[in-house]
Amino acid sequence: MAGLAEAASPFGGAPAYLEGLNDEQRAAVLATEGPVLVLAGAGTGKTRALTTRLAHLLFTGKAQPYQLLAVTFTNKAAREMKERIGAIIGERVEGLQWLGTFHSIGAQILRRHAEIVGLKSPFTILDADDQARLAKQVIEAAGLDEKRWSGRGLAYAIDAWKNRGLTPDKVPANEGWKFADGKAISLYRDYQERLRTLNAADFGDLLIHNLTIFGTHPDILAQYQDRFRYMLVDEYQDTNVAQYLWLRLLAQKRRNICCVGDDDQSIYGWRGAEVENILRFEKDFPGAKVIRLERNYRSTPSILAAASGLIAANKSRLCKTLWTDQEGGELVKVRGVWDGEEEARLIGEDIESEQAKGRSLSDMAVLVRASFQMRAFEERFNTLGLSYRVVGGPRFYEREEVRDAVAYLRLVRSSDDDLAFDRIANKPARKLGGQTMQTINALARRRGASMMAASRALLESEELGAAAKGALRKFVEMVDRWTRESEHLGPRDLTELVLEESGYTDYWRNNKSAKADSKLDNLKEVVQAVSEFETLAAYLDHVALVADRNEADEAGAVWLMTLHAAKGLEFPVVFLPGWEEGVFPSQRSLDEGGAAALEEERRLAYVGITRARESCRISFAANRQMYGRWQTALASRFVDELPERDVEVVSRPGLYGKSAAGFPSHSRFDAARVDDDAYYDNPGWKRARAAAGRASPSPPMIEGSAREVSVGAGAAKFAIGARVFHQKFGYGRVVAAEGQKVTVHFDHSGDKKVVDSFLASA
DNA sequence: GCGCAGCCCATTTTT
DNA sequence: TGGGCTGCGC
C-alpha cells in the first residue's frame, strides 16, 4: 500500500500498531488528509480502526494531542476511546483535551467565550429535569394554564428546535402553533431570557451558543478551525442538525474530518438525529473518501445473513454487505409461542439449559423494544432464581435524593441558583410553604433578582408574617453559614455537613418506606463521589456533564435491556422477544412517523440481531396482555422478512398447527394468528393457563388448548364480498379472509393481503 | 403536611 | 394491569 511508506516508523517497516488490521481498517487509519467517511457495519472493528487512526496521527507527528478533535455521543464511548488510545500511545493520551462528547466539548468552548452570549463562567448546566421546571415557570409567568401546557411539553419543543440549531429568532413563524396556541416562540424567548438571568445553559445551549459565537465572531471560529488539524466523529449517523452545523463550521478550513458511522444503526431519529447527515456526506464534503468496513468479526454467517436480509428491506441506506469467514454455527431461531408468559418461561428454560452446558449467565441477554416488556422476564427470572440485571432505568444522578443533595451543593456554590433554591428550600419541610415561596418568587421577579436576594429583602420588610419570616431567616442563615464553611472545608466534609445540618439525611432516616434505605445509600454515594474531587465546583461540573451511572460489574447475571440500550454491545446468546406487530414495530412509532419510522424500527431490529455472536433467538406471542387486557398479535413483519434459509422455526409441534412442519404458503407464521377473542379471553381459559403454569415447566394444557384455538380461520371480521376502506389503498372488496389476514381487491390498487385491523367497513 | 382514593395514561433516551 | 399524579379530607 502506498500509505504504508508514509506511516513507516523511523526504523523502517510498518509500525506495530498497524499490525492485525485488515485492508479497509488500515485504509481508514492511513487516509488522514481530506474528508473521509468510514461506513462501519456492526462488529467490524470500528473502534479499533478509529483509535488506531488517532494514535497514528500522533505517532507520525501530524498533530499534537491538543490539535485533535474527537467527538463521541456518550461519556462511555469517550472513555473507552481514551483508554484504548492510551494503550497504544501511553501517557500522551492525557493531552487529548478535545476528546469528549459533543456536549462536554461544547461546554469547554462555551466556558471560554461565555460573555459573548451573555453568560458568566462558570455557568450552571441544567439537565432535563431542570429544563422542565424552568419551562413550567415560564408557562406560569406567561399566565397560561399550566395544566393544559406542561413544562415538559415546552421543554420538549424547545429541545427539538435546539436540535435543529434554531434560536428563537430563527424558528419558522408557522411552528409557533406547536405549543400553547401560537405562543411557543415567545415562550422559547422567555425561557432563554430566564436561562440568562440564572446564568445557566441547558444541554442544547452548549452547542447552540457555540454556533452563535462562531457566527458572530469569525476570529474565534478561525482560531478553532486552525487548532483542530484533524477531526474525528464517532456515530455520525446519530448527529442532529446543530451538531452537524457545528462540525461543518469547524471542519471548513482544514477539511480533515473523518466521520464514522453506520446508517443501518441509526435509531435515534425521534431524538433529532438525522440519518440524512451520513447519507449526504459526500455532497457536503466533495471529494470525500468513503471506506466501508464490512468484514464482521462478531457473528456467525446465519446471524449476519439474517440481519442483512432484514435490513435490505430499507430503502434509504448506503448499502453495505457484512461478511465473515467464520463457518458453521446455528441458524437464527424463530419461535412462536402462545402468550407472553410462555415466552418468558421458554426463554428462562433456554437460559437454564445454556447455563447447564457451562455458559455464563452474563453471556446472555434479553433485548426488548420497550421497558414494559421487561416485567414478564423479571418475574420469571425471580421465580427461577436466575440472577439478572436491568440496564437503563433511572440513572444515579436523576434520582430524587441525589438531585436534592446536588441542589444543596449548588446553592452553596452559588446562592443565586434559583432552581436549586426552589427545589430544596422546603425539603425537608421548614415551614416554607407554597405561600411563602410564591412571595419570594414574585419579589425576585419584580426586582430581577435571585430568590436568595429576594429572601434577604423580605427579611428586612414587613411583607411576611412572623412565622414565615422566622423560618426563612433560619434557612438563609443556614445557607450563609455553609457558604462560609465552604471556604475552608474540603468538598467531602462540606457535603456531609450540609446533608446533616439541613436535616436532609434525617428526612430519609425518618422515612419508613421501603425506598428509604436505598436513598440513604445513594446519599452516601454522593459523599463518596464528592470526595474524589478537589473542589465542589469541579464536582458540580462533573455531575452536569458526565452524569453516568456507576455500573458495578455484576458477574453472572443475565442482561435485560432495551434494544436502544444494547447498541454497541455484544453477547454470545441474544434473545429477542416480542416480535409482534404493534409491539415491534411499535404501533406508536408507525402512527407518528410513518414509513420513515418503520425503517428506523427495522434498523432497531437489525441492531438487535447483530448483537449476537453465536446464537440469536427471536420469538413472538400470539396473545399478549397489554395494559391489563388480552390482545391478539400478529407476528412482526420483520419475522417474515428474515431470509428463510438462515432461520430455523422452533415452534413446538401442535402449538401452531400447520406451521410446525414448515412454512404455510402465504406466511410462515400465519397459524400463530389467532383471532377468536372470545375463546381465550374468558375465565375458563385463564384458569387453564394458570393451572398449567403451576403444574410443570412444560404445560400440556396450553398445548392442548392452543391446538384447538389456532387452527382454522375462526370468525373473520369482514365477510367475503364486504366493501372496505384502507388508509393507504383506498376502497375495495374482500375476496378472501384467513385469520386476521384479509385479501382485498382494491378498486385502484389491485389485490392486496392486509391485516384486518387496517380495514374499516365502507 | 400527609395519606388515601380515584383518575389517567401508557416507546425508545444521551448529554 | 399498575404507576404516577391530583385533589380532597384530616
PDB file of N, CA and C (backbone and C1' of nucleotides) in Angstrom, chain A residues 75 369 371 395 562 586 589, chain B residues 1 10-15:
ATOM      1  N   ASN A  75     -20.379   9.558  27.205  1.00  0.00           N
ATOM      2  CA  ASN A  75     -19.170   9.576  28.016  1.00  0.00           C
ATOM      3  C   ASN A  75     -18.481   8.228  27.972  1.00  0.00           C
ATOM      4  N   ARG A 369     -38.070  -4.244  22.994  1.00  0.00           N
ATOM      5  CA  ARG A 369     -38.329  -2.968  22.333  1.00  0.00           C
ATOM      6  C   ARG A 369     -38.636  -1.868  23.351  1.00  0.00           C
ATOM      7  N   SER A 371     -39.559  -0.910  27.674  1.00  0.00           N
ATOM      8  CA  SER A 371     -39.269  -1.443  29.005  1.00  0.00           C
ATOM      9  C   SER A 371     -40.447  -2.165  29.654  1.00  0.00           C
ATOM     10  N   ARG A 395     -31.143   6.896  36.146  1.00  0.00           N
ATOM     11  CA  ARG A 395     -29.717   6.990  36.382  1.00  0.00           C
ATOM     12  C   ARG A 395     -29.461   7.551  37.762  1.00  0.00           C
ATOM     13  N   THR A 562     -33.270  -2.636  26.879  1.00  0.00           N
ATOM     14  CA  THR A 562     -33.947  -2.292  25.632  1.00  0.00           C
ATOM     15  C   THR A 562     -32.964  -2.433  24.473  1.00  0.00           C
ATOM     16  N   SER A 586     -43.204  -0.838  16.736  1.00  0.00           N
ATOM     17  CA  SER A 586     -44.109  -0.217  17.681  1.00  0.00           C
ATOM     18  C   SER A 586     -45.198   0.561  16.947  1.00  0.00           C
ATOM     19  N   SER A 589     -44.864   4.315  17.066  1.00  0.00           N
ATOM     20  CA  SER A 589     -43.838   4.805  16.175  1.00  0.00           C
ATOM     21  C   SER A 589     -44.385   4.919  14.752  1.00  0.00           C
TER      22      SER A 589
ATOM     23  P    DG B   1     -45.815  22.034  54.160  1.00  0.00           P
ATOM     24  O5'  DG B   1     -46.388  21.053  55.268  1.00  0.00           O
ATOM     25  C5'  DG B   1     -45.632  20.478  56.299  1.00  0.00           C
ATOM     26  C4'  DG B   1     -46.111  19.068  56.465  1.00  0.00           C
ATOM     27  C3'  DG B   1     -45.749  18.136  55.316  1.00  0.00           C
ATOM     28  O3'  DG B   1     -45.371  16.887  55.888  1.00  0.00           O
ATOM     29  C1'  DG B   1     -48.093  18.172  55.567  1.00  0.00           C
ATOM     30  P    DA B  10     -50.074   8.546  27.247  1.00  0.00           P
ATOM     31  O5'  DA B  10     -48.834   7.611  27.470  1.00  0.00           O
ATOM     32  C5'  DA B  10     -48.336   7.455  28.805  1.00  0.00           C
ATOM     33  C4'  DA B  10     -47.897   6.032  28.962  1.00  0.00           C
ATOM     34  C3'  DA B  10     -47.585   5.342  27.669  1.00  0.00           C
ATOM     35  O3'  DA B  10     -46.453   4.595  27.911  1.00  0.00           O
ATOM     36  C1'  DA B  10     -49.134   4.067  28.845  1.00  0.00           C
ATOM     37  P    DT B  11     -45.258   4.157  27.369  1.00  0.00           P
ATOM     38  O5'  DT B  11     -45.091   5.056  26.154  1.00  0.00           O
ATOM     39  C5'  DT B  11     -44.229   4.931  25.151  1.00  0.00           C
ATOM     40  C4'  DT B  11     -43.227   3.770  25.195  1.00  0.00           C
ATOM     41  C3'  DT B  11     -41.871   4.178  25.708  1.00  0.00           C
ATOM     42  O3'  DT B  11     -41.211   3.026  26.121  1.00  0.00           O
ATOM     43  C1'  DT B  11     -41.809   3.860  23.385  1.00  0.00           C
ATOM     44  P    DT B  12     -39.941   3.299  26.998  1.00  0.00           P
ATOM     45  O5'  DT B  12     -38.839   3.468  25.870  1.00  0.00           O
ATOM     46  C5'  DT B  12     -38.134   2.333  25.415  1.00  0.00           C
ATOM     47  C4'  DT B  12     -37.202   2.743  24.319  1.00  0.00           C
ATOM     48  C3'  DT B  12     -36.222   3.838  24.710  1.00  0.00           C
ATOM     49  O3'  DT B  12     -35.002   3.227  25.046  1.00  0.00           O
ATOM     50  C1'  DT B  12     -37.148   4.182  22.527  1.00  0.00           C
ATOM     51  P    DT B  13     -34.431   3.489  26.493  1.00  0.00           P
ATOM     52  O5'  DT B  13     -33.575   4.805  26.284  1.00  0.00           O
ATOM     53  C5'  DT B  13     -32.685   4.956  25.209  1.00  0.00           C
ATOM     54  C4'  DT B  13     -32.041   6.310  25.374  1.00  0.00           C
ATOM     55  C3'  DT B  13     -31.696   6.651  26.821  1.00  0.00           C
ATOM     56  O3'  DT B  13     -30.377   7.139  26.873  1.00  0.00           O
ATOM     57  C1'  DT B  13     -33.086   8.336  25.895  1.00  0.00           C
ATOM     58  P    DT B  14     -29.629   7.300  28.146  1.00  0.00           P
ATOM     59  O5'  DT B  14     -28.128   7.340  27.569  1.00  0.00           O
ATOM     60  C5'  DT B  14     -27.850   7.410  26.191  1.00  0.00           C
ATOM     61  C4'  DT B  14     -27.091   8.714  25.949  1.00  0.00           C
ATOM     62  C3'  DT B  14     -26.547   9.360  27.205  1.00  0.00           C
ATOM     63  O3'  DT B  14     -25.147   9.518  27.072  1.00  0.00           O
ATOM     64  C1'  DT B  14     -27.835  10.935  25.971  1.00  0.00           C
ATOM     65  P    DT B  15     -24.383  10.096  28.322  1.00  0.00           P
ATOM     66  O5'  DT B  15     -24.381  11.665  28.124  1.00  0.00           O
ATOM     67  C5'  DT B  15     -23.838  12.210  26.912  1.00  0.00           C
ATOM     68  C4'  DT B  15     -24.136  13.690  26.865  1.00  0.00           C
ATOM     69  C3'  DT B  15     -23.809  14.449  28.148  1.00  0.00           C
ATOM     70  O3'  DT B  15     -22.881  15.480  27.865  1.00  0.00           O
ATOM     71  C1'  DT B  15     -25.979  14.977  27.399  1.00  0.00           C
TER      72       DT B  15
END
